[in-house]
CSV table of C-alpha atoms and ligand atoms in Angstrom, one decimal:
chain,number,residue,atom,x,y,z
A,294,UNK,CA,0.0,0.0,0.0
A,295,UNK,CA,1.1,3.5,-0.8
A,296,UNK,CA,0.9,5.2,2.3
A,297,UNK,CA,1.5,8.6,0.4
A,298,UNK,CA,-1.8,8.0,-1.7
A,299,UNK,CA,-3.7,7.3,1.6
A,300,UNK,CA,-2.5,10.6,2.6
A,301,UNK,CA,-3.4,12.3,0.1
A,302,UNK,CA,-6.7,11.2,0.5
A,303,UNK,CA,-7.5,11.8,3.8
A,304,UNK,CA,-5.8,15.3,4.0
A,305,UNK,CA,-5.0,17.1,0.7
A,306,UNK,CA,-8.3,16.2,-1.3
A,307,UNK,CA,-10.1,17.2,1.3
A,308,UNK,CA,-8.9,21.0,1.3
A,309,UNK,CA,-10.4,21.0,-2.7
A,310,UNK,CA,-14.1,21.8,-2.1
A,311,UNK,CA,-16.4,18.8,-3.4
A,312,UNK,CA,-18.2,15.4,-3.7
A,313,UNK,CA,-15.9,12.3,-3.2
A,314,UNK,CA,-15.2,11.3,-0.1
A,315,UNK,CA,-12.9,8.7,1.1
A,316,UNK,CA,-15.1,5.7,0.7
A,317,UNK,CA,-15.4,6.1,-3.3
A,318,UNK,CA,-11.9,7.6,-3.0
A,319,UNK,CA,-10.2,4.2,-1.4
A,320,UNK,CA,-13.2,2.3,-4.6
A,321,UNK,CA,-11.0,4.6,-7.3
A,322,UNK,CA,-8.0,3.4,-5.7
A,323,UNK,CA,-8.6,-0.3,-5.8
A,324,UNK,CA,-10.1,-0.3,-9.5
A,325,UNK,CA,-7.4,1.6,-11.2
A,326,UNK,CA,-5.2,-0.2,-9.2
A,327,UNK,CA,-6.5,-3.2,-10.8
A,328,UNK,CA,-6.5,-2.0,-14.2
A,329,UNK,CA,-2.7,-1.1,-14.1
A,330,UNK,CA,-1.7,-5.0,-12.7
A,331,UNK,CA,-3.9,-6.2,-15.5
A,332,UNK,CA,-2.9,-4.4,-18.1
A,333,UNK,CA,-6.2,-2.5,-18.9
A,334,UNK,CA,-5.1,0.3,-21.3
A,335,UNK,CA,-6.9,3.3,-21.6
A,336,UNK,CA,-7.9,6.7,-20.6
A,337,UNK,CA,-9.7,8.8,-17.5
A,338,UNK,CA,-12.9,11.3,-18.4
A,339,UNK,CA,-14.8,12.5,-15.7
A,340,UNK,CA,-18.6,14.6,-16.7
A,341,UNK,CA,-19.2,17.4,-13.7
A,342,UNK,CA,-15.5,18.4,-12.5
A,343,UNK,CA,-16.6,20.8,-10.3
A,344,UNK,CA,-13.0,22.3,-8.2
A,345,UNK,CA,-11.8,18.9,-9.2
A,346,UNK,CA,-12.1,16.7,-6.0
A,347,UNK,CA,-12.0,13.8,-8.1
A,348,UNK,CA,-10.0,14.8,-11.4
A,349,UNK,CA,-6.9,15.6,-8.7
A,350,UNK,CA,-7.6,11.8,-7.2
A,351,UNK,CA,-7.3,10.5,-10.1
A,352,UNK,CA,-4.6,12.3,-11.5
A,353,UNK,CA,-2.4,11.7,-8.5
A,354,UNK,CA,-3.5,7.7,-8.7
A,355,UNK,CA,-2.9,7.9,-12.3
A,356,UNK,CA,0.2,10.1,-12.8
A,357,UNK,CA,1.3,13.3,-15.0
A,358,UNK,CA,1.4,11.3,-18.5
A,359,UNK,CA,-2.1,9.7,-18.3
A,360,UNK,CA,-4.9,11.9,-20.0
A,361,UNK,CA,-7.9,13.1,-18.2
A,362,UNK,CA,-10.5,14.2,-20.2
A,363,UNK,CA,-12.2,17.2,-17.7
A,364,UNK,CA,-15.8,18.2,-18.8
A,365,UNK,CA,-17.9,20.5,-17.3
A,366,UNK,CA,-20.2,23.8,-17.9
A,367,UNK,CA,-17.4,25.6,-15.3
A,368,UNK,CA,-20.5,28.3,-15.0
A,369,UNK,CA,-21.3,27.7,-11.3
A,370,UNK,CA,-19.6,30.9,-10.1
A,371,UNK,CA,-19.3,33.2,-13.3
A,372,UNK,CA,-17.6,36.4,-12.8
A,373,UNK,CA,-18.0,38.9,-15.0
A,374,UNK,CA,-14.0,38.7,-16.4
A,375,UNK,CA,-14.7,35.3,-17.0
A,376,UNK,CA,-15.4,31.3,-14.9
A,377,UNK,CA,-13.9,31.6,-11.3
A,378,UNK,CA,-15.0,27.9,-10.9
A,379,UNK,CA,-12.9,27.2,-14.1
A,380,UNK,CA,-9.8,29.1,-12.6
A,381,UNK,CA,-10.3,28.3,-9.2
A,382,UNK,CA,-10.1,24.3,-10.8
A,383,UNK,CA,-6.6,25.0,-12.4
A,384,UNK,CA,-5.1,26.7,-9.1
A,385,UNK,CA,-6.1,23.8,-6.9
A,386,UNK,CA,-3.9,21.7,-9.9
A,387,UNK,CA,-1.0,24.1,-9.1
A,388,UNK,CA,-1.1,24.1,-5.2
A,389,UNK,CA,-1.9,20.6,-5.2
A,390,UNK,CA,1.4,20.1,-7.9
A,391,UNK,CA,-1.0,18.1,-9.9
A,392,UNK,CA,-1.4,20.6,-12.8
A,393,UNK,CA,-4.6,20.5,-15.0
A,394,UNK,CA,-4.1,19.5,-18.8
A,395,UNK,CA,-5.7,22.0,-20.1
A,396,UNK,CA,-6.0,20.5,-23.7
A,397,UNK,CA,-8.0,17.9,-22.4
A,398,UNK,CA,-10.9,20.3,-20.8
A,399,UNK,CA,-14.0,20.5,-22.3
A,400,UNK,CA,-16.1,23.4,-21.4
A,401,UNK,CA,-19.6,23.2,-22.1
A,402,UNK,CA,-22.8,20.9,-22.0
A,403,UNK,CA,-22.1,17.5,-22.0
A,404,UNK,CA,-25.2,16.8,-23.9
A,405,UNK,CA,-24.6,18.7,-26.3
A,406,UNK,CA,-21.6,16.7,-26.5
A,407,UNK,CA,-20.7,13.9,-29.5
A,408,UNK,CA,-18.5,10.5,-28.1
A,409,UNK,CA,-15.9,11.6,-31.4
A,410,UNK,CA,-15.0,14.8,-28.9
A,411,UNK,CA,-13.9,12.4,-26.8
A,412,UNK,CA,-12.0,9.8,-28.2
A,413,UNK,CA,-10.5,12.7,-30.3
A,414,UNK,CA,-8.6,14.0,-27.1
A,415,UNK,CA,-8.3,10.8,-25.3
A,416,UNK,CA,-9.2,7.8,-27.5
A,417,UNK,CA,-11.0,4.8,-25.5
A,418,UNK,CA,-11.7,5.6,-22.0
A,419,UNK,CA,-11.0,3.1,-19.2
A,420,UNK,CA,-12.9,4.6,-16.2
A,421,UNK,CA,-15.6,7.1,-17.0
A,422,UNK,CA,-17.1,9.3,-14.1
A,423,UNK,CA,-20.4,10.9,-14.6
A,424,UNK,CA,-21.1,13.3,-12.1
A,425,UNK,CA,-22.9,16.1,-14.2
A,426,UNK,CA,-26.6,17.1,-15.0
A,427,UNK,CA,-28.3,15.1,-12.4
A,428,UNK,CA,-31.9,15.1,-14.4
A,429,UNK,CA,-32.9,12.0,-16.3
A,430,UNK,CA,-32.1,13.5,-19.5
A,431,UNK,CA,-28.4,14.4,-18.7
A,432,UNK,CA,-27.9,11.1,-17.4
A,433,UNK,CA,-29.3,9.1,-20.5
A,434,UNK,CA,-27.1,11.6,-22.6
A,435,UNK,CA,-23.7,11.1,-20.5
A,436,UNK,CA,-24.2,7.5,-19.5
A,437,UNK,CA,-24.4,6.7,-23.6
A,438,UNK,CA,-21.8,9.1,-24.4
A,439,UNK,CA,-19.7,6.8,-21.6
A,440,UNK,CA,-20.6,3.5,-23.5
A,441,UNK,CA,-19.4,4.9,-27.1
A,442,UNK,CA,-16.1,6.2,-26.0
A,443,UNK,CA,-15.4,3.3,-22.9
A,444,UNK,CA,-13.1,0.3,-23.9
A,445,UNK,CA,-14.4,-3.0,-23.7
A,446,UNK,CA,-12.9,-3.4,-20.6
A,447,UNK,CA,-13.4,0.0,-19.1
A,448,UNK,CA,-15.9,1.2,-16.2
A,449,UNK,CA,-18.5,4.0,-15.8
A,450,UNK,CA,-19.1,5.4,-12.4
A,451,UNK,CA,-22.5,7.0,-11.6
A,452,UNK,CA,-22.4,9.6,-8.7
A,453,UNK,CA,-25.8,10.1,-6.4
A,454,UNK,CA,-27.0,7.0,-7.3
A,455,UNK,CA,-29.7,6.0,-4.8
A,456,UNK,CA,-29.6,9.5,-3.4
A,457,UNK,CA,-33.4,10.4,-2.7
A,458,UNK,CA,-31.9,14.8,-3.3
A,459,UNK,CA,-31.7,13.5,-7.0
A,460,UNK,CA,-33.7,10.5,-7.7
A,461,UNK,CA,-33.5,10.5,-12.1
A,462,UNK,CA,-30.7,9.6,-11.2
A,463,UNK,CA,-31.1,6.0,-10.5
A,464,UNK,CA,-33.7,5.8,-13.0
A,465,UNK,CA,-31.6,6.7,-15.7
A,466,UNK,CA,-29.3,4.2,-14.1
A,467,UNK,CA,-31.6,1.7,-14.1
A,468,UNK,CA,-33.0,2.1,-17.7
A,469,UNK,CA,-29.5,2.3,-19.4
A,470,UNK,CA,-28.8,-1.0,-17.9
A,471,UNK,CA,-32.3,-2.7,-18.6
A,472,UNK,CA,-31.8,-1.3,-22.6
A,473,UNK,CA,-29.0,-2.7,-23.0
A,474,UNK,CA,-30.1,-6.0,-21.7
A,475,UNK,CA,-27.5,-7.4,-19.8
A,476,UNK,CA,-24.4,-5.6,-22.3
A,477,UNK,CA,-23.5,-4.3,-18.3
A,478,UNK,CA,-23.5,-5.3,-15.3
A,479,UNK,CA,-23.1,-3.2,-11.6
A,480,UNK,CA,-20.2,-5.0,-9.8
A,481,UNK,CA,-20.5,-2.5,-6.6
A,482,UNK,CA,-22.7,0.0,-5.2
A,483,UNK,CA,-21.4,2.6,-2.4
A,484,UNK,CA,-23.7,5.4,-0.3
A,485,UNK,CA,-22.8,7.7,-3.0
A,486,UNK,CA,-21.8,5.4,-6.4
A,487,UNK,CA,-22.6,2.8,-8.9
A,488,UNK,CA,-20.2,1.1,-10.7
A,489,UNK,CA,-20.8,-0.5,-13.6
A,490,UNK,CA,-18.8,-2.3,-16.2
A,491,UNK,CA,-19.5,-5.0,-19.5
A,492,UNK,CA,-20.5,-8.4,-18.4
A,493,UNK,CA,-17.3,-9.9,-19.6
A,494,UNK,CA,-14.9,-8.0,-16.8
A,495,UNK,CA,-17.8,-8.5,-13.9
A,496,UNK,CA,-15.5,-11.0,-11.8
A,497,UNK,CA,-12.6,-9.5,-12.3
A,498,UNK,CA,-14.0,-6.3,-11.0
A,499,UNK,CA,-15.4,-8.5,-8.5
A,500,UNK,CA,-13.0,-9.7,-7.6
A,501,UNK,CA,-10.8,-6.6,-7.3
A,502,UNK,CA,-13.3,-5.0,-4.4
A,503,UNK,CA,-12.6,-8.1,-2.2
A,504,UNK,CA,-9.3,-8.5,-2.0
A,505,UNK,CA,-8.5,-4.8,-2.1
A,506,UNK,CA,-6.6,-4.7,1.5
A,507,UNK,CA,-7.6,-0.5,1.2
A,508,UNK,CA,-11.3,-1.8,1.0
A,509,UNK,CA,-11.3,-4.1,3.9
A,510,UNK,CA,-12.7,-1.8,6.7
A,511,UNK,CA,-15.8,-1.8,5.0
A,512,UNK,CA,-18.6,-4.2,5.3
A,513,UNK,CA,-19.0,-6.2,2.2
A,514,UNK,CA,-23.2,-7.0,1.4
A,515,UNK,CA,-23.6,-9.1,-1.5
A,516,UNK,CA,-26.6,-7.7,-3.4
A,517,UNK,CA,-28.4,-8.0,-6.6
A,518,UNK,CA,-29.4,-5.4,-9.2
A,519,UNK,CA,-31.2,-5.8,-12.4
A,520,UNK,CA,-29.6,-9.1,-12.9
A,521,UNK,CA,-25.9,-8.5,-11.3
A,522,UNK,CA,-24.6,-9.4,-8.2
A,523,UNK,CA,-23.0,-6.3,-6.8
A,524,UNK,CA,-21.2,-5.5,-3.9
A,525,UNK,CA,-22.4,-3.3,-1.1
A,526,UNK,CA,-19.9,-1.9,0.7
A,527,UNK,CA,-20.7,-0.3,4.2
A,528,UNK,CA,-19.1,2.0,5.6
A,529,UNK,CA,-21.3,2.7,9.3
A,530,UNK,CA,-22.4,5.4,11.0
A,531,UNK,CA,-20.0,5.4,13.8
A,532,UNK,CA,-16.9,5.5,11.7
A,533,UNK,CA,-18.5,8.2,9.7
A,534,UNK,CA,-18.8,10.4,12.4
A,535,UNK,CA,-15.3,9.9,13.7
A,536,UNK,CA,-14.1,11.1,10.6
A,537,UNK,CA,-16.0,14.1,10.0
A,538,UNK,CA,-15.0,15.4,13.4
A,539,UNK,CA,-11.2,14.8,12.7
A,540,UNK,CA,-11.7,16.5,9.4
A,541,UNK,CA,-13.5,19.6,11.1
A,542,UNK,CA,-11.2,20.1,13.7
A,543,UNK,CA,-8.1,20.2,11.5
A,544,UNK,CA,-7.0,16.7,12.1
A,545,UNK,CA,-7.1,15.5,8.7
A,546,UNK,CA,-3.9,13.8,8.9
A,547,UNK,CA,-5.6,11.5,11.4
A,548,UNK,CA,-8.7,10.6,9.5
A,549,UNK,CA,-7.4,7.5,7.9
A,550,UNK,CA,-7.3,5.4,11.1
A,551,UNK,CA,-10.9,6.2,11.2
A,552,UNK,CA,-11.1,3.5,8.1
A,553,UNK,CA,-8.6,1.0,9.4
B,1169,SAM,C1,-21.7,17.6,-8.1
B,1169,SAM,S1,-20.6,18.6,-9.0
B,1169,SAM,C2,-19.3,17.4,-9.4
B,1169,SAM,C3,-18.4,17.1,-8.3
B,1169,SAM,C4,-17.1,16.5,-8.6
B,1169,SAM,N1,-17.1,15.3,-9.4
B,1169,SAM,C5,-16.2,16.4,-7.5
B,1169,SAM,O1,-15.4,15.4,-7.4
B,1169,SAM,O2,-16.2,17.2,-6.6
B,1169,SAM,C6,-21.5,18.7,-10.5
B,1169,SAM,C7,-20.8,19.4,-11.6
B,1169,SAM,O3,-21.5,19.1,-12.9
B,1169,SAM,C8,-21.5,20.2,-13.7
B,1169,SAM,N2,-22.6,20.1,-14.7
B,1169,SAM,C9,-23.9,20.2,-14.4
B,1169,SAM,N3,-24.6,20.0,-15.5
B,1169,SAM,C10,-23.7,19.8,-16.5
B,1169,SAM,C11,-23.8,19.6,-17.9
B,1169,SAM,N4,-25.0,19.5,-18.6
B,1169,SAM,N5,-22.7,19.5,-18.7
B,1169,SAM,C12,-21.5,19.6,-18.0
B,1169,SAM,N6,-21.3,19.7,-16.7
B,1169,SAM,C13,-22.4,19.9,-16.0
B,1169,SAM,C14,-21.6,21.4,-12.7
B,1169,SAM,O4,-21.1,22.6,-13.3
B,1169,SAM,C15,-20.8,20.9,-11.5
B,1169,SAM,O5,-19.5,21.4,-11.6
Protein backbone atom coordinates (compact mmCIF):
# COMPACT_ATOMS: atom_id res chain seq x y z
CA UNK A 1 0.00 0.00 0.00
CA UNK A 2 1.11 3.48 -0.80
CA UNK A 3 0.88 5.23 2.33
CA UNK A 4 1.51 8.59 0.37
CA UNK A 5 -1.83 7.96 -1.67
CA UNK A 6 -3.69 7.28 1.58
CA UNK A 7 -2.46 10.59 2.61
CA UNK A 8 -3.42 12.30 0.06
CA UNK A 9 -6.68 11.19 0.53
CA UNK A 10 -7.55 11.77 3.82
CA UNK A 11 -5.78 15.26 3.95
CA UNK A 12 -5.00 17.12 0.67
CA UNK A 13 -8.26 16.16 -1.29
CA UNK A 14 -10.11 17.16 1.26
CA UNK A 15 -8.90 21.00 1.27
CA UNK A 16 -10.39 21.03 -2.68
CA UNK A 17 -14.13 21.84 -2.11
CA UNK A 18 -16.41 18.80 -3.40
CA UNK A 19 -18.20 15.42 -3.74
CA UNK A 20 -15.91 12.32 -3.22
CA UNK A 21 -15.19 11.27 -0.06
CA UNK A 22 -12.91 8.68 1.14
CA UNK A 23 -15.09 5.67 0.68
CA UNK A 24 -15.44 6.13 -3.30
CA UNK A 25 -11.90 7.61 -3.05
CA UNK A 26 -10.25 4.19 -1.38
CA UNK A 27 -13.17 2.28 -4.57
CA UNK A 28 -10.97 4.60 -7.31
CA UNK A 29 -8.01 3.43 -5.75
CA UNK A 30 -8.60 -0.27 -5.85
CA UNK A 31 -10.07 -0.27 -9.55
CA UNK A 32 -7.39 1.65 -11.16
CA UNK A 33 -5.17 -0.20 -9.24
CA UNK A 34 -6.47 -3.24 -10.78
CA UNK A 35 -6.54 -1.98 -14.18
CA UNK A 36 -2.66 -1.12 -14.07
CA UNK A 37 -1.70 -5.04 -12.74
CA UNK A 38 -3.91 -6.20 -15.46
CA UNK A 39 -2.89 -4.44 -18.12
CA UNK A 40 -6.19 -2.49 -18.92
CA UNK A 41 -5.12 0.27 -21.33
CA UNK A 42 -6.86 3.34 -21.65
CA UNK A 43 -7.89 6.67 -20.57
CA UNK A 44 -9.73 8.77 -17.54
CA UNK A 45 -12.93 11.28 -18.42
CA UNK A 46 -14.82 12.47 -15.74
CA UNK A 47 -18.63 14.56 -16.69
CA UNK A 48 -19.17 17.36 -13.69
CA UNK A 49 -15.48 18.35 -12.50
CA UNK A 50 -16.57 20.79 -10.25
CA UNK A 51 -13.01 22.34 -8.17
CA UNK A 52 -11.78 18.88 -9.24
CA UNK A 53 -12.09 16.71 -6.00
CA UNK A 54 -12.00 13.80 -8.06
CA UNK A 55 -10.01 14.78 -11.40
CA UNK A 56 -6.86 15.62 -8.75
CA UNK A 57 -7.63 11.79 -7.24
CA UNK A 58 -7.31 10.55 -10.11
CA UNK A 59 -4.55 12.34 -11.49
CA UNK A 60 -2.45 11.74 -8.47
CA UNK A 61 -3.48 7.72 -8.69
CA UNK A 62 -2.91 7.87 -12.33
CA UNK A 63 0.24 10.05 -12.83
CA UNK A 64 1.29 13.26 -15.02
CA UNK A 65 1.37 11.31 -18.54
CA UNK A 66 -2.07 9.69 -18.26
CA UNK A 67 -4.85 11.87 -20.00
CA UNK A 68 -7.94 13.09 -18.20
CA UNK A 69 -10.53 14.23 -20.18
CA UNK A 70 -12.19 17.17 -17.73
CA UNK A 71 -15.85 18.20 -18.79
CA UNK A 72 -17.94 20.47 -17.27
CA UNK A 73 -20.23 23.84 -17.94
CA UNK A 74 -17.43 25.64 -15.31
CA UNK A 75 -20.51 28.28 -14.99
CA UNK A 76 -21.33 27.70 -11.25
CA UNK A 77 -19.57 30.85 -10.08
CA UNK A 78 -19.28 33.16 -13.35
CA UNK A 79 -17.62 36.41 -12.79
CA UNK A 80 -18.01 38.92 -15.04
CA UNK A 81 -14.00 38.66 -16.43
CA UNK A 82 -14.67 35.26 -16.96
CA UNK A 83 -15.37 31.30 -14.93
CA UNK A 84 -13.94 31.62 -11.32
CA UNK A 85 -14.98 27.90 -10.93
CA UNK A 86 -12.94 27.24 -14.08
CA UNK A 87 -9.78 29.09 -12.61
CA UNK A 88 -10.28 28.28 -9.18
CA UNK A 89 -10.08 24.32 -10.82
CA UNK A 90 -6.58 25.04 -12.38
CA UNK A 91 -5.07 26.70 -9.08
CA UNK A 92 -6.12 23.84 -6.85
CA UNK A 93 -3.90 21.69 -9.86
CA UNK A 94 -0.99 24.08 -9.15
CA UNK A 95 -1.07 24.08 -5.20
CA UNK A 96 -1.87 20.60 -5.23
CA UNK A 97 1.38 20.09 -7.88
CA UNK A 98 -1.01 18.14 -9.88
CA UNK A 99 -1.40 20.55 -12.84
CA UNK A 100 -4.63 20.52 -15.04
CA UNK A 101 -4.14 19.47 -18.84
CA UNK A 102 -5.67 22.00 -20.11
CA UNK A 103 -5.97 20.55 -23.66
CA UNK A 104 -8.00 17.93 -22.42
CA UNK A 105 -10.85 20.34 -20.77
CA UNK A 106 -14.03 20.47 -22.32
CA UNK A 107 -16.06 23.44 -21.41
CA UNK A 108 -19.61 23.19 -22.08
CA UNK A 109 -22.81 20.93 -21.97
CA UNK A 110 -22.14 17.55 -22.00
CA UNK A 111 -25.18 16.80 -23.89
CA UNK A 112 -24.61 18.73 -26.29
CA UNK A 113 -21.57 16.66 -26.54
CA UNK A 114 -20.68 13.89 -29.48
CA UNK A 115 -18.52 10.53 -28.11
CA UNK A 116 -15.88 11.58 -31.41
CA UNK A 117 -15.03 14.82 -28.91
CA UNK A 118 -13.93 12.39 -26.81
CA UNK A 119 -12.02 9.83 -28.24
CA UNK A 120 -10.46 12.75 -30.31
CA UNK A 121 -8.64 14.04 -27.11
CA UNK A 122 -8.28 10.78 -25.27
CA UNK A 123 -9.18 7.84 -27.48
CA UNK A 124 -10.95 4.85 -25.50
CA UNK A 125 -11.72 5.56 -21.98
CA UNK A 126 -11.01 3.11 -19.25
CA UNK A 127 -12.91 4.56 -16.15
CA UNK A 128 -15.58 7.06 -16.95
CA UNK A 129 -17.10 9.31 -14.06
CA UNK A 130 -20.39 10.88 -14.57
CA UNK A 131 -21.11 13.32 -12.12
CA UNK A 132 -22.90 16.15 -14.15
CA UNK A 133 -26.63 17.15 -14.96
CA UNK A 134 -28.29 15.06 -12.38
CA UNK A 135 -31.90 15.11 -14.44
CA UNK A 136 -32.87 11.99 -16.29
CA UNK A 137 -32.15 13.48 -19.49
CA UNK A 138 -28.37 14.43 -18.69
CA UNK A 139 -27.91 11.13 -17.41
CA UNK A 140 -29.30 9.14 -20.50
CA UNK A 141 -27.10 11.63 -22.64
CA UNK A 142 -23.72 11.09 -20.47
CA UNK A 143 -24.20 7.54 -19.46
CA UNK A 144 -24.42 6.72 -23.60
CA UNK A 145 -21.75 9.06 -24.38
CA UNK A 146 -19.66 6.81 -21.63
CA UNK A 147 -20.62 3.45 -23.50
CA UNK A 148 -19.39 4.89 -27.10
CA UNK A 149 -16.11 6.16 -25.99
CA UNK A 150 -15.41 3.33 -22.93
CA UNK A 151 -13.12 0.26 -23.88
CA UNK A 152 -14.42 -3.01 -23.65
CA UNK A 153 -12.91 -3.38 -20.57
CA UNK A 154 -13.41 0.05 -19.07
CA UNK A 155 -15.87 1.22 -16.16
CA UNK A 156 -18.54 4.03 -15.80
CA UNK A 157 -19.05 5.37 -12.45
CA UNK A 158 -22.54 7.03 -11.63
CA UNK A 159 -22.45 9.61 -8.70
CA UNK A 160 -25.81 10.11 -6.36
CA UNK A 161 -27.00 6.98 -7.27
CA UNK A 162 -29.66 6.00 -4.82
CA UNK A 163 -29.58 9.51 -3.37
CA UNK A 164 -33.42 10.37 -2.75
CA UNK A 165 -31.88 14.79 -3.28
CA UNK A 166 -31.72 13.45 -6.98
CA UNK A 167 -33.66 10.48 -7.72
CA UNK A 168 -33.54 10.52 -12.06
CA UNK A 169 -30.75 9.62 -11.24
CA UNK A 170 -31.13 6.01 -10.51
CA UNK A 171 -33.65 5.75 -12.98
CA UNK A 172 -31.61 6.70 -15.74
CA UNK A 173 -29.28 4.22 -14.11
CA UNK A 174 -31.63 1.71 -14.12
CA UNK A 175 -32.98 2.07 -17.69
CA UNK A 176 -29.49 2.25 -19.44
CA UNK A 177 -28.83 -0.99 -17.93
CA UNK A 178 -32.28 -2.68 -18.62
CA UNK A 179 -31.79 -1.32 -22.63
CA UNK A 180 -29.02 -2.66 -23.03
CA UNK A 181 -30.05 -5.98 -21.69
CA UNK A 182 -27.54 -7.36 -19.82
CA UNK A 183 -24.36 -5.58 -22.27
CA UNK A 184 -23.47 -4.34 -18.33
CA UNK A 185 -23.48 -5.31 -15.29
CA UNK A 186 -23.13 -3.23 -11.63
CA UNK A 187 -20.22 -5.01 -9.79
CA UNK A 188 -20.47 -2.50 -6.64
CA UNK A 189 -22.70 -0.04 -5.18
CA UNK A 190 -21.37 2.63 -2.38
CA UNK A 191 -23.66 5.35 -0.28
CA UNK A 192 -22.84 7.74 -2.99
CA UNK A 193 -21.78 5.42 -6.39
CA UNK A 194 -22.58 2.82 -8.85
CA UNK A 195 -20.16 1.08 -10.65
CA UNK A 196 -20.76 -0.46 -13.65
CA UNK A 197 -18.79 -2.29 -16.21
CA UNK A 198 -19.55 -4.96 -19.48
CA UNK A 199 -20.46 -8.39 -18.36
CA UNK A 200 -17.27 -9.92 -19.57
CA UNK A 201 -14.93 -8.03 -16.84
CA UNK A 202 -17.78 -8.49 -13.95
CA UNK A 203 -15.54 -11.00 -11.81
CA UNK A 204 -12.63 -9.51 -12.30
CA UNK A 205 -13.98 -6.30 -10.99
CA UNK A 206 -15.44 -8.47 -8.46
CA UNK A 207 -13.03 -9.74 -7.65
CA UNK A 208 -10.76 -6.58 -7.34
CA UNK A 209 -13.26 -4.97 -4.40
CA UNK A 210 -12.55 -8.05 -2.16
CA UNK A 211 -9.29 -8.49 -2.02
CA UNK A 212 -8.51 -4.77 -2.10
CA UNK A 213 -6.63 -4.69 1.46
CA UNK A 214 -7.62 -0.48 1.19
CA UNK A 215 -11.30 -1.79 1.02
CA UNK A 216 -11.33 -4.07 3.92
CA UNK A 217 -12.67 -1.83 6.69
CA UNK A 218 -15.80 -1.85 4.95
CA UNK A 219 -18.59 -4.16 5.26
CA UNK A 220 -18.99 -6.22 2.18
CA UNK A 221 -23.19 -7.02 1.45
CA UNK A 222 -23.60 -9.11 -1.55
CA UNK A 223 -26.60 -7.72 -3.43
CA UNK A 224 -28.43 -7.97 -6.57
CA UNK A 225 -29.40 -5.44 -9.18
CA UNK A 226 -31.21 -5.76 -12.42
CA UNK A 227 -29.62 -9.07 -12.88
CA UNK A 228 -25.92 -8.48 -11.32
CA UNK A 229 -24.63 -9.43 -8.16
CA UNK A 230 -23.01 -6.33 -6.79
CA UNK A 231 -21.22 -5.45 -3.88
CA UNK A 232 -22.39 -3.30 -1.12
CA UNK A 233 -19.86 -1.89 0.75
CA UNK A 234 -20.68 -0.30 4.21
CA UNK A 235 -19.15 1.98 5.63
CA UNK A 236 -21.28 2.72 9.29
CA UNK A 237 -22.38 5.44 10.98
CA UNK A 238 -20.02 5.39 13.78
CA UNK A 239 -16.93 5.51 11.69
CA UNK A 240 -18.47 8.18 9.71
CA UNK A 241 -18.82 10.40 12.42
CA UNK A 242 -15.33 9.89 13.73
CA UNK A 243 -14.10 11.10 10.61
CA UNK A 244 -15.96 14.07 9.96
CA UNK A 245 -15.00 15.35 13.45
CA UNK A 246 -11.23 14.81 12.73
CA UNK A 247 -11.66 16.54 9.44
CA UNK A 248 -13.45 19.62 11.06
CA UNK A 249 -11.19 20.07 13.70
CA UNK A 250 -8.11 20.22 11.49
CA UNK A 251 -7.04 16.72 12.12
CA UNK A 252 -7.10 15.55 8.74
CA UNK A 253 -3.87 13.82 8.94
CA UNK A 254 -5.56 11.54 11.40
CA UNK A 255 -8.70 10.60 9.45
CA UNK A 256 -7.40 7.47 7.93
CA UNK A 257 -7.31 5.44 11.15
CA UNK A 258 -10.94 6.23 11.20
CA UNK A 259 -11.15 3.49 8.14
CA UNK A 260 -8.58 0.99 9.44
C1 LIG B 1 -21.67 17.55 -8.07
S1 LIG B 1 -20.64 18.55 -9.03
C2 LIG B 1 -19.33 17.43 -9.42
C3 LIG B 1 -18.44 17.08 -8.26
C4 LIG B 1 -17.07 16.54 -8.65
N1 LIG B 1 -17.14 15.29 -9.40
C5 LIG B 1 -16.17 16.35 -7.46
O1 LIG B 1 -15.40 15.39 -7.41
O2 LIG B 1 -16.18 17.21 -6.56
C6 LIG B 1 -21.55 18.65 -10.53
C7 LIG B 1 -20.84 19.41 -11.64
O3 LIG B 1 -21.52 19.11 -12.86
C8 LIG B 1 -21.50 20.23 -13.69
N2 LIG B 1 -22.61 20.11 -14.65
C9 LIG B 1 -23.94 20.18 -14.41
N3 LIG B 1 -24.63 20.01 -15.54
C10 LIG B 1 -23.73 19.83 -16.54
C11 LIG B 1 -23.81 19.63 -17.95
N4 LIG B 1 -25.00 19.55 -18.56
N5 LIG B 1 -22.66 19.50 -18.66
C12 LIG B 1 -21.45 19.57 -18.03
N6 LIG B 1 -21.31 19.75 -16.71
C13 LIG B 1 -22.42 19.89 -15.98
C14 LIG B 1 -21.64 21.41 -12.73
O4 LIG B 1 -21.11 22.58 -13.32
C15 LIG B 1 -20.85 20.92 -11.52
O5 LIG B 1 -19.53 21.40 -11.55
Amino acid sequence: MDANILKFIFHDLQTIEGYIDPPDALVFLALLQYQASVGFEGTVAEIGVYYGRSYFLFRRICGDQERIVAIDLFDIDSASKGSEQYLKFVENGRRLGLPVQENLVIKGDSTLLKAADISAKAGLVRFFSIDGGHMLHHVISDTHLAADTLADHGIIAFDDTFNPTWPEVTVGVGDFLREQEGAYAVFCITKYKTYVCRQAFHAGYSAAIAASADLSAFGHVETEFLGSKATRLENPMRRRLVHQLLVRSGMSIFAERAYR
